[in-house]
Amino acid sequence: MTPIVSIIMGSTSDLPVMEKACKFLDDMQIPFEVNALSAHRTPDAVEQFAKNAKDRGIRVIIAGAGMAAALPGVIAAQTTLPVIGVPIKGSVLDGVDALYSILQMPPGIPVATVAINGAMNAAILATEMLALCDEAVAKRMADYKATLGQKIEKANRDLAEVKYDYKTN
């Protein structure tokens, strides 16, 4: 199948974080591609990627980057597709630098931004965007969201069955 979501990261060292997005999209049966391109080390390749993504059938881009985290913004500046930024933890500032870099985009160049290392939420947001125009994706998303409540309800029932022995002094 032709990918409709593109997951891009600034370095393959970001893959352990971005794999969570891959797994979620795979579970949702959404075709995706994965690339590693750097806004600083391969700027021409990033430009071509961004400018050609829509023509290749991509509908949403998830871009993960750490430190200066220029990749999501550089891509957003060169496409009309929605870009979801994933700040990657890894610098001495624990990803806060990446978070601020992705959040602080100038007017007209938005990047939807999730939490530091929040690749799974990026994939969920991309799925919700795609679900607006695809009933099958919308159904799978609704089913997934229903399981979230069921997990908490089960955990609450399990908690009620736990016997606690508190000693007071």
Short mmCIF file of N, CA and C in Angstrom, two decimals:
data_model
loop_
_atom_site.label_atom_id
_atom_site.label_comp_id
_atom_site.label_asym_id
_atom_site.label_seq_id
_atom_site.Cartn_x
_atom_site.Cartn_y
_atom_site.Cartn_z
N MET A 1 0.83 -1.19 0.00
CA MET A 1 0.00 0.00 0.00
C MET A 1 0.87 1.25 0.00
N THR A 2 0.38 2.28 -0.61
CA THR A 2 1.08 3.55 -0.63
C THR A 2 0.96 4.21 0.74
N PRO A 3 2.07 4.66 1.30
CA PRO A 3 2.00 5.29 2.62
C PRO A 3 1.22 6.60 2.57
N ILE A 4 0.43 6.84 3.65
CA ILE A 4 -0.29 8.10 3.75
C ILE A 4 0.21 8.94 4.94
N VAL A 5 1.03 8.33 5.78
CA VAL A 5 1.68 9.04 6.88
C VAL A 5 3.17 8.86 6.70
N SER A 6 3.90 9.92 6.90
CA SER A 6 5.35 9.84 6.86
C SER A 6 5.90 10.15 8.25
N ILE A 7 6.69 9.24 8.76
CA ILE A 7 7.40 9.45 10.02
C ILE A 7 8.83 9.77 9.65
N ILE A 8 9.28 10.92 10.07
CA ILE A 8 10.63 11.35 9.75
C ILE A 8 11.32 11.77 11.03
N MET A 9 12.59 11.46 11.13
CA MET A 9 13.36 11.81 12.31
C MET A 9 14.71 12.35 11.88
N GLY A 10 15.31 13.15 12.74
CA GLY A 10 16.57 13.79 12.43
C GLY A 10 17.76 12.85 12.45
N SER A 11 17.61 11.70 13.10
CA SER A 11 18.70 10.75 13.22
C SER A 11 18.13 9.39 13.56
N THR A 12 18.81 8.33 13.17
CA THR A 12 18.33 6.99 13.52
C THR A 12 18.41 6.76 15.03
N SER A 13 19.14 7.58 15.76
CA SER A 13 19.16 7.45 17.22
C SER A 13 17.80 7.81 17.82
N ASP A 14 16.93 8.46 17.04
CA ASP A 14 15.58 8.81 17.49
C ASP A 14 14.60 7.65 17.30
N LEU A 15 15.01 6.59 16.64
CA LEU A 15 14.12 5.49 16.31
C LEU A 15 13.47 4.83 17.53
N PRO A 16 14.18 4.60 18.64
CA PRO A 16 13.49 3.98 19.78
C PRO A 16 12.26 4.76 20.25
N VAL A 17 12.28 6.07 20.13
CA VAL A 17 11.11 6.89 20.48
C VAL A 17 10.07 6.80 19.38
N MET A 18 10.49 6.96 18.14
CA MET A 18 9.56 7.04 17.02
C MET A 18 8.91 5.69 16.69
N GLU A 19 9.50 4.59 17.16
CA GLU A 19 8.91 3.26 16.93
C GLU A 19 7.52 3.16 17.54
N LYS A 20 7.25 3.92 18.59
CA LYS A 20 5.92 3.89 19.20
C LYS A 20 4.86 4.39 18.21
N ALA A 21 5.22 5.38 17.41
CA ALA A 21 4.30 5.86 16.37
C ALA A 21 4.12 4.78 15.31
N CYS A 22 5.21 4.15 14.93
CA CYS A 22 5.14 3.07 13.93
C CYS A 22 4.20 1.97 14.39
N LYS A 23 4.36 1.54 15.63
CA LYS A 23 3.52 0.45 16.14
C LYS A 23 2.05 0.84 16.15
N PHE A 24 1.75 2.06 16.60
CA PHE A 24 0.35 2.48 16.65
C PHE A 24 -0.25 2.53 15.25
N LEU A 25 0.46 3.14 14.31
CA LEU A 25 -0.07 3.21 12.94
C LEU A 25 -0.24 1.82 12.34
N ASP A 26 0.69 0.94 12.63
CA ASP A 26 0.58 -0.44 12.16
C ASP A 26 -0.67 -1.10 12.76
N ASP A 27 -0.89 -0.92 14.06
CA ASP A 27 -2.08 -1.47 14.72
C ASP A 27 -3.36 -0.90 14.12
N MET A 28 -3.32 0.37 13.70
CA MET A 28 -4.50 1.02 13.11
C MET A 28 -4.63 0.73 11.61
N GLN A 29 -3.71 -0.07 11.07
CA GLN A 29 -3.72 -0.45 9.65
C GLN A 29 -3.60 0.77 8.74
N ILE A 30 -2.75 1.70 9.15
CA ILE A 30 -2.51 2.90 8.36
C ILE A 30 -1.13 2.77 7.73
N PRO A 31 -1.06 2.77 6.40
CA PRO A 31 0.24 2.64 5.75
C PRO A 31 1.13 3.87 5.99
N PHE A 32 2.38 3.61 6.32
CA PHE A 32 3.30 4.69 6.63
C PHE A 32 4.69 4.36 6.12
N GLU A 33 5.52 5.38 6.08
CA GLU A 33 6.92 5.23 5.72
C GLU A 33 7.75 5.83 6.84
N VAL A 34 9.02 5.47 6.89
CA VAL A 34 9.94 6.00 7.90
C VAL A 34 11.20 6.47 7.20
N ASN A 35 11.64 7.68 7.56
CA ASN A 35 12.87 8.24 7.00
C ASN A 35 13.68 8.92 8.09
N ALA A 36 14.98 8.97 7.88
CA ALA A 36 15.88 9.74 8.74
C ALA A 36 16.58 10.77 7.86
N LEU A 37 16.25 12.03 8.08
CA LEU A 37 16.86 13.14 7.34
C LEU A 37 17.10 14.28 8.32
N SER A 38 18.18 14.97 8.17
CA SER A 38 18.53 16.05 9.08
C SER A 38 18.35 17.41 8.44
N ALA A 39 17.66 18.31 9.16
CA ALA A 39 17.49 19.67 8.67
C ALA A 39 18.83 20.39 8.55
N HIS A 40 19.80 19.96 9.33
CA HIS A 40 21.10 20.62 9.33
C HIS A 40 22.13 19.91 8.45
N ARG A 41 22.10 18.58 8.43
CA ARG A 41 23.11 17.82 7.69
C ARG A 41 22.69 17.47 6.27
N THR A 42 21.39 17.36 6.03
CA THR A 42 20.88 17.04 4.69
C THR A 42 19.75 17.99 4.31
N PRO A 43 19.99 19.29 4.32
CA PRO A 43 18.90 20.25 4.07
C PRO A 43 18.26 20.11 2.70
N ASP A 44 19.03 19.79 1.68
CA ASP A 44 18.44 19.65 0.34
C ASP A 44 17.49 18.46 0.28
N ALA A 45 17.87 17.36 0.93
CA ALA A 45 17.02 16.17 0.95
C ALA A 45 15.73 16.44 1.74
N VAL A 46 15.83 17.20 2.83
CA VAL A 46 14.64 17.56 3.60
C VAL A 46 13.71 18.43 2.76
N GLU A 47 14.28 19.37 2.04
CA GLU A 47 13.47 20.24 1.18
C GLU A 47 12.73 19.42 0.13
N GLN A 48 13.42 18.51 -0.53
CA GLN A 48 12.77 17.67 -1.54
C GLN A 48 11.70 16.78 -0.92
N PHE A 49 12.01 16.22 0.25
CA PHE A 49 11.03 15.39 0.97
C PHE A 49 9.75 16.20 1.21
N ALA A 50 9.89 17.37 1.79
CA ALA A 50 8.73 18.19 2.15
C ALA A 50 7.94 18.63 0.93
N LYS A 51 8.63 19.06 -0.10
CA LYS A 51 7.95 19.57 -1.29
C LYS A 51 7.26 18.48 -2.09
N ASN A 52 7.73 17.25 -2.00
CA ASN A 52 7.16 16.15 -2.78
C ASN A 52 6.21 15.25 -2.00
N ALA A 53 6.11 15.43 -0.69
CA ALA A 53 5.32 14.51 0.14
C ALA A 53 3.87 14.42 -0.31
N LYS A 54 3.24 15.54 -0.55
CA LYS A 54 1.82 15.54 -0.93
C LYS A 54 1.61 14.81 -2.26
N ASP A 55 2.47 15.07 -3.23
CA ASP A 55 2.36 14.41 -4.53
C ASP A 55 2.57 12.90 -4.43
N ARG A 56 3.27 12.46 -3.41
CA ARG A 56 3.50 11.03 -3.21
C ARG A 56 2.36 10.36 -2.44
N GLY A 57 1.33 11.14 -2.06
CA GLY A 57 0.18 10.57 -1.38
C GLY A 57 0.21 10.71 0.13
N ILE A 58 1.22 11.35 0.67
CA ILE A 58 1.30 11.56 2.11
C ILE A 58 0.23 12.57 2.51
N ARG A 59 -0.45 12.30 3.63
CA ARG A 59 -1.49 13.21 4.12
C ARG A 59 -1.11 13.88 5.44
N VAL A 60 -0.25 13.23 6.23
CA VAL A 60 0.19 13.77 7.52
C VAL A 60 1.65 13.40 7.70
N ILE A 61 2.42 14.33 8.27
CA ILE A 61 3.83 14.07 8.56
C ILE A 61 4.05 14.15 10.06
N ILE A 62 4.70 13.14 10.60
CA ILE A 62 5.12 13.14 12.00
C ILE A 62 6.64 13.31 11.98
N ALA A 63 7.13 14.39 12.58
CA ALA A 63 8.56 14.70 12.53
C ALA A 63 9.14 14.76 13.94
N GLY A 64 10.08 13.88 14.23
CA GLY A 64 10.73 13.86 15.53
C GLY A 64 12.12 14.44 15.44
N ALA A 65 12.49 15.23 16.44
CA ALA A 65 13.82 15.83 16.45
C ALA A 65 14.19 16.24 17.86
N GLY A 66 15.47 16.20 18.13
CA GLY A 66 15.98 16.61 19.44
C GLY A 66 16.80 17.88 19.32
N MET A 67 17.29 18.33 20.45
CA MET A 67 18.12 19.52 20.60
C MET A 67 17.50 20.74 19.91
N ALA A 68 18.12 21.26 18.85
CA ALA A 68 17.59 22.45 18.17
C ALA A 68 16.25 22.16 17.50
N ALA A 69 16.00 20.90 17.15
CA ALA A 69 14.71 20.42 16.65
C ALA A 69 14.16 21.25 15.50
N ALA A 70 14.99 21.55 14.53
CA ALA A 70 14.56 22.36 13.39
C ALA A 70 13.72 21.56 12.39
N LEU A 71 13.86 20.25 12.37
CA LEU A 71 13.24 19.43 11.33
C LEU A 71 11.73 19.64 11.17
N PRO A 72 10.92 19.57 12.22
CA PRO A 72 9.48 19.76 12.01
C PRO A 72 9.14 21.12 11.39
N GLY A 73 9.78 22.17 11.85
CA GLY A 73 9.50 23.51 11.33
C GLY A 73 9.97 23.70 9.90
N VAL A 74 11.12 23.15 9.59
CA VAL A 74 11.63 23.25 8.21
C VAL A 74 10.68 22.54 7.26
N ILE A 75 10.18 21.39 7.67
CA ILE A 75 9.23 20.66 6.83
C ILE A 75 7.92 21.45 6.71
N ALA A 76 7.40 21.95 7.84
CA ALA A 76 6.14 22.70 7.82
C ALA A 76 6.23 23.94 6.93
N ALA A 77 7.41 24.54 6.84
CA ALA A 77 7.60 25.73 6.02
C ALA A 77 7.52 25.43 4.53
N GLN A 78 7.62 24.15 4.16
CA GLN A 78 7.71 23.80 2.75
C GLN A 78 6.59 22.88 2.27
N THR A 79 5.55 22.72 3.09
CA THR A 79 4.41 21.89 2.69
C THR A 79 3.13 22.46 3.27
N THR A 80 2.00 22.11 2.66
CA THR A 80 0.70 22.48 3.22
C THR A 80 0.11 21.33 4.03
N LEU A 81 0.81 20.22 4.10
CA LEU A 81 0.35 19.08 4.89
C LEU A 81 0.49 19.39 6.38
N PRO A 82 -0.38 18.79 7.21
CA PRO A 82 -0.20 18.96 8.64
C PRO A 82 1.08 18.24 9.10
N VAL A 83 1.82 18.93 9.96
CA VAL A 83 3.05 18.38 10.53
C VAL A 83 2.87 18.30 12.04
N ILE A 84 3.16 17.13 12.59
CA ILE A 84 3.10 16.92 14.03
C ILE A 84 4.53 16.74 14.51
N GLY A 85 4.96 17.60 15.42
CA GLY A 85 6.32 17.55 15.92
C GLY A 85 6.42 16.74 17.20
N VAL A 86 7.47 15.92 17.26
CA VAL A 86 7.76 15.12 18.46
C VAL A 86 9.12 15.56 18.99
N PRO A 87 9.15 16.32 20.07
CA PRO A 87 10.44 16.69 20.65
C PRO A 87 11.07 15.45 21.28
N ILE A 88 12.33 15.23 20.98
CA ILE A 88 13.04 14.04 21.47
C ILE A 88 13.97 14.42 22.62
N LYS A 89 13.85 13.69 23.70
CA LYS A 89 14.74 13.88 24.85
C LYS A 89 16.11 13.34 24.48
N GLY A 90 17.14 14.00 24.93
CA GLY A 90 18.46 13.45 24.64
C GLY A 90 19.59 14.42 24.88
N SER A 91 19.27 15.66 25.07
CA SER A 91 20.31 16.65 25.31
C SER A 91 20.43 16.90 26.80
N VAL A 92 21.32 17.79 27.15
CA VAL A 92 21.49 18.12 28.56
C VAL A 92 20.26 18.82 29.14
N LEU A 93 19.37 19.30 28.30
CA LEU A 93 18.15 19.96 28.75
C LEU A 93 16.95 19.01 28.76
N ASP A 94 17.19 17.71 28.63
CA ASP A 94 16.15 16.68 28.72
C ASP A 94 15.01 16.85 27.73
N GLY A 95 15.26 17.44 26.59
CA GLY A 95 14.25 17.59 25.56
C GLY A 95 13.46 18.88 25.63
N VAL A 96 13.65 19.66 26.70
CA VAL A 96 12.92 20.92 26.81
C VAL A 96 13.34 21.88 25.70
N ASP A 97 14.61 21.84 25.33
CA ASP A 97 15.09 22.67 24.23
C ASP A 97 14.37 22.31 22.93
N ALA A 98 14.22 21.01 22.67
CA ALA A 98 13.51 20.55 21.47
C ALA A 98 12.03 20.96 21.53
N LEU A 99 11.43 20.81 22.69
CA LEU A 99 10.03 21.19 22.86
C LEU A 99 9.82 22.66 22.52
N TYR A 100 10.64 23.53 23.10
CA TYR A 100 10.50 24.96 22.83
C TYR A 100 10.77 25.28 21.36
N SER A 101 11.74 24.62 20.76
CA SER A 101 12.04 24.87 19.35
C SER A 101 10.86 24.54 18.45
N ILE A 102 10.19 23.45 18.75
CA ILE A 102 9.06 23.02 17.92
C ILE A 102 7.83 23.89 18.20
N LEU A 103 7.62 24.23 19.45
CA LEU A 103 6.45 25.05 19.81
C LEU A 103 6.50 26.47 19.26
N GLN A 104 7.69 27.03 19.19
CA GLN A 104 7.85 28.45 18.89
C GLN A 104 7.95 28.73 17.39
N MET A 105 6.96 28.30 16.64
CA MET A 105 6.95 28.53 15.21
C MET A 105 6.30 29.89 14.91
N PRO A 106 6.77 30.54 13.85
CA PRO A 106 6.18 31.85 13.51
C PRO A 106 4.78 31.69 12.93
N PRO A 107 3.99 32.75 12.98
CA PRO A 107 2.64 32.70 12.41
C PRO A 107 2.67 32.22 10.95
N GLY A 108 1.75 31.36 10.63
CA GLY A 108 1.65 30.84 9.27
C GLY A 108 2.38 29.52 9.06
N ILE A 109 3.21 29.13 10.00
CA ILE A 109 3.97 27.87 9.88
C ILE A 109 3.73 27.03 11.14
N PRO A 110 2.50 26.57 11.35
CA PRO A 110 2.24 25.82 12.59
C PRO A 110 2.81 24.41 12.54
N VAL A 111 3.19 23.94 13.71
CA VAL A 111 3.54 22.53 13.90
C VAL A 111 2.78 22.07 15.14
N ALA A 112 1.86 21.14 14.97
CA ALA A 112 1.18 20.56 16.12
C ALA A 112 2.26 19.84 16.93
N THR A 113 2.28 20.04 18.23
CA THR A 113 3.38 19.52 19.03
C THR A 113 2.84 18.67 20.18
N VAL A 114 3.45 17.50 20.35
CA VAL A 114 3.09 16.61 21.45
C VAL A 114 4.17 16.68 22.52
N ALA A 115 4.00 15.94 23.57
CA ALA A 115 4.95 15.95 24.69
C ALA A 115 6.32 15.41 24.26
N ILE A 116 7.30 15.68 25.07
CA ILE A 116 8.65 15.15 24.86
C ILE A 116 8.54 13.62 24.80
N ASN A 117 9.11 13.04 23.74
CA ASN A 117 9.07 11.60 23.46
C ASN A 117 7.64 11.08 23.24
N GLY A 118 6.72 11.96 22.87
CA GLY A 118 5.31 11.59 22.72
C GLY A 118 4.94 11.07 21.34
N ALA A 119 5.74 10.20 20.79
CA ALA A 119 5.50 9.69 19.43
C ALA A 119 4.17 8.96 19.30
N MET A 120 3.77 8.23 20.33
CA MET A 120 2.49 7.52 20.24
C MET A 120 1.34 8.52 20.12
N ASN A 121 1.37 9.59 20.92
CA ASN A 121 0.31 10.60 20.81
C ASN A 121 0.34 11.27 19.44
N ALA A 122 1.51 11.42 18.86
CA ALA A 122 1.59 11.98 17.51
C ALA A 122 0.87 11.07 16.52
N ALA A 123 1.06 9.77 16.66
CA ALA A 123 0.39 8.81 15.78
C ALA A 123 -1.12 8.81 16.01
N ILE A 124 -1.53 8.96 17.27
CA ILE A 124 -2.96 9.03 17.57
C ILE A 124 -3.56 10.28 16.94
N LEU A 125 -2.88 11.41 17.06
CA LEU A 125 -3.36 12.66 16.45
C LEU A 125 -3.43 12.53 14.93
N ALA A 126 -2.42 11.93 14.32
CA ALA A 126 -2.44 11.71 12.87
C ALA A 126 -3.63 10.82 12.48
N THR A 127 -3.88 9.80 13.27
CA THR A 127 -5.01 8.90 12.99
C THR A 127 -6.33 9.64 13.10
N GLU A 128 -6.45 10.50 14.11
CA GLU A 128 -7.68 11.29 14.25
C GLU A 128 -7.87 12.23 13.06
N MET A 129 -6.79 12.79 12.55
CA MET A 129 -6.89 13.64 11.35
C MET A 129 -7.37 12.83 10.16
N LEU A 130 -6.80 11.66 9.97
CA LEU A 130 -7.18 10.81 8.85
C LEU A 130 -8.61 10.30 9.00
N ALA A 131 -9.05 10.10 10.23
CA ALA A 131 -10.40 9.59 10.49
C ALA A 131 -11.49 10.57 10.06
N LEU A 132 -11.14 11.84 9.90
CA LEU A 132 -12.13 12.83 9.46
C LEU A 132 -12.69 12.50 8.09
N CYS A 133 -11.91 11.82 7.27
CA CYS A 133 -12.32 11.52 5.89
C CYS A 133 -12.32 10.03 5.58
N ASP A 134 -12.21 9.19 6.58
CA ASP A 134 -12.14 7.74 6.35
C ASP A 134 -12.89 7.03 7.46
N GLU A 135 -14.07 6.51 7.13
CA GLU A 135 -14.93 5.87 8.13
C GLU A 135 -14.28 4.63 8.75
N ALA A 136 -13.52 3.87 7.97
CA ALA A 136 -12.87 2.68 8.52
C ALA A 136 -11.83 3.06 9.58
N VAL A 137 -11.07 4.10 9.30
CA VAL A 137 -10.09 4.58 10.28
C VAL A 137 -10.83 5.15 11.49
N ALA A 138 -11.92 5.87 11.26
CA ALA A 138 -12.70 6.43 12.36
C ALA A 138 -13.22 5.32 13.28
N LYS A 139 -13.66 4.22 12.70
CA LYS A 139 -14.17 3.09 13.50
C LYS A 139 -13.03 2.48 14.32
N ARG A 140 -11.88 2.25 13.71
CA ARG A 140 -10.74 1.69 14.46
C ARG A 140 -10.31 2.62 15.58
N MET A 141 -10.35 3.93 15.31
CA MET A 141 -9.97 4.90 16.34
C MET A 141 -10.97 4.88 17.49
N ALA A 142 -12.24 4.83 17.17
CA ALA A 142 -13.28 4.77 18.22
C ALA A 142 -13.12 3.51 19.06
N ASP A 143 -12.84 2.39 18.40
CA ASP A 143 -12.62 1.13 19.12
C ASP A 143 -11.42 1.25 20.05
N TYR A 144 -10.35 1.85 19.57
CA TYR A 144 -9.16 2.03 20.40
C TYR A 144 -9.49 2.89 21.62
N LYS A 145 -10.16 4.02 21.39
CA LYS A 145 -10.49 4.92 22.51
C LYS A 145 -11.38 4.22 23.53
N ALA A 146 -12.27 3.34 23.06
CA ALA A 146 -13.14 2.60 23.98
C ALA A 146 -12.31 1.68 24.88
N THR A 147 -11.24 1.12 24.34
CA THR A 147 -10.41 0.22 25.15
C THR A 147 -9.67 0.97 26.25
N LEU A 148 -9.43 2.26 26.08
CA LEU A 148 -8.74 3.02 27.11
C LEU A 148 -9.56 3.06 28.40
N GLY A 149 -10.85 3.32 28.27
CA GLY A 149 -11.71 3.33 29.43
C GLY A 149 -11.84 1.96 30.05
N GLN A 150 -11.92 0.93 29.22
CA GLN A 150 -12.03 -0.43 29.73
C GLN A 150 -10.80 -0.83 30.54
N LYS A 151 -9.62 -0.39 30.10
CA LYS A 151 -8.39 -0.70 30.84
C LYS A 151 -8.41 -0.07 32.23
N ILE A 152 -8.87 1.17 32.32
CA ILE A 152 -8.93 1.86 33.61
C ILE A 152 -9.98 1.21 34.51
N GLU A 153 -11.12 0.87 33.94
CA GLU A 153 -12.17 0.22 34.73
C GLU A 153 -11.68 -1.11 35.28
N LYS A 154 -10.96 -1.89 34.48
CA LYS A 154 -10.40 -3.16 34.96
C LYS A 154 -9.37 -2.92 36.04
N ALA A 155 -8.51 -1.94 35.84
CA ALA A 155 -7.49 -1.64 36.85
C ALA A 155 -8.16 -1.22 38.16
N ASN A 156 -9.25 -0.48 38.09
CA ASN A 156 -9.96 -0.06 39.28
C ASN A 156 -10.58 -1.26 40.00
N ARG A 157 -11.16 -2.21 39.24
CA ARG A 157 -11.71 -3.42 39.85
C ARG A 157 -10.59 -4.23 40.52
N ASP A 158 -9.45 -4.36 39.82
CA ASP A 158 -8.32 -5.09 40.39
C ASP A 158 -7.82 -4.43 41.67
N LEU A 159 -7.81 -3.11 41.69
CA LEU A 159 -7.36 -2.37 42.86
C LEU A 159 -8.28 -2.62 44.05
N ALA A 160 -9.56 -2.73 43.79
CA ALA A 160 -10.54 -2.97 44.86
C ALA A 160 -10.33 -4.33 45.51
N GLU A 161 -9.74 -5.27 44.77
CA GLU A 161 -9.53 -6.62 45.29
C GLU A 161 -8.23 -6.76 46.08
N VAL A 162 -7.38 -5.75 46.03
CA VAL A 162 -6.10 -5.81 46.73
C VAL A 162 -6.33 -5.56 48.22
N LYS A 163 -5.74 -6.40 49.03
CA LYS A 163 -5.83 -6.22 50.48
C LYS A 163 -4.57 -5.52 50.94
N TYR A 164 -4.77 -4.43 51.65
CA TYR A 164 -3.64 -3.68 52.17
C TYR A 164 -3.52 -3.90 53.66
N ASP A 165 -2.31 -4.06 54.13
CA ASP A 165 -2.05 -4.25 55.55
C ASP A 165 -1.21 -3.07 56.01
N TYR A 166 -1.86 -2.09 56.57
CA TYR A 166 -1.14 -0.90 57.03
C TYR A 166 -0.88 -1.02 58.52
N LYS A 167 0.32 -0.78 58.91
CA LYS A 167 0.67 -0.76 60.32
C LYS A 167 0.81 0.69 60.75
N THR A 168 0.18 0.99 61.85
CA THR A 168 0.32 2.35 62.36
C THR A 168 1.13 2.31 63.63
N ASN A 169 1.91 3.29 63.84
CA ASN A 169 2.74 3.37 65.05
C ASN A 169 2.22 4.44 65.97
#
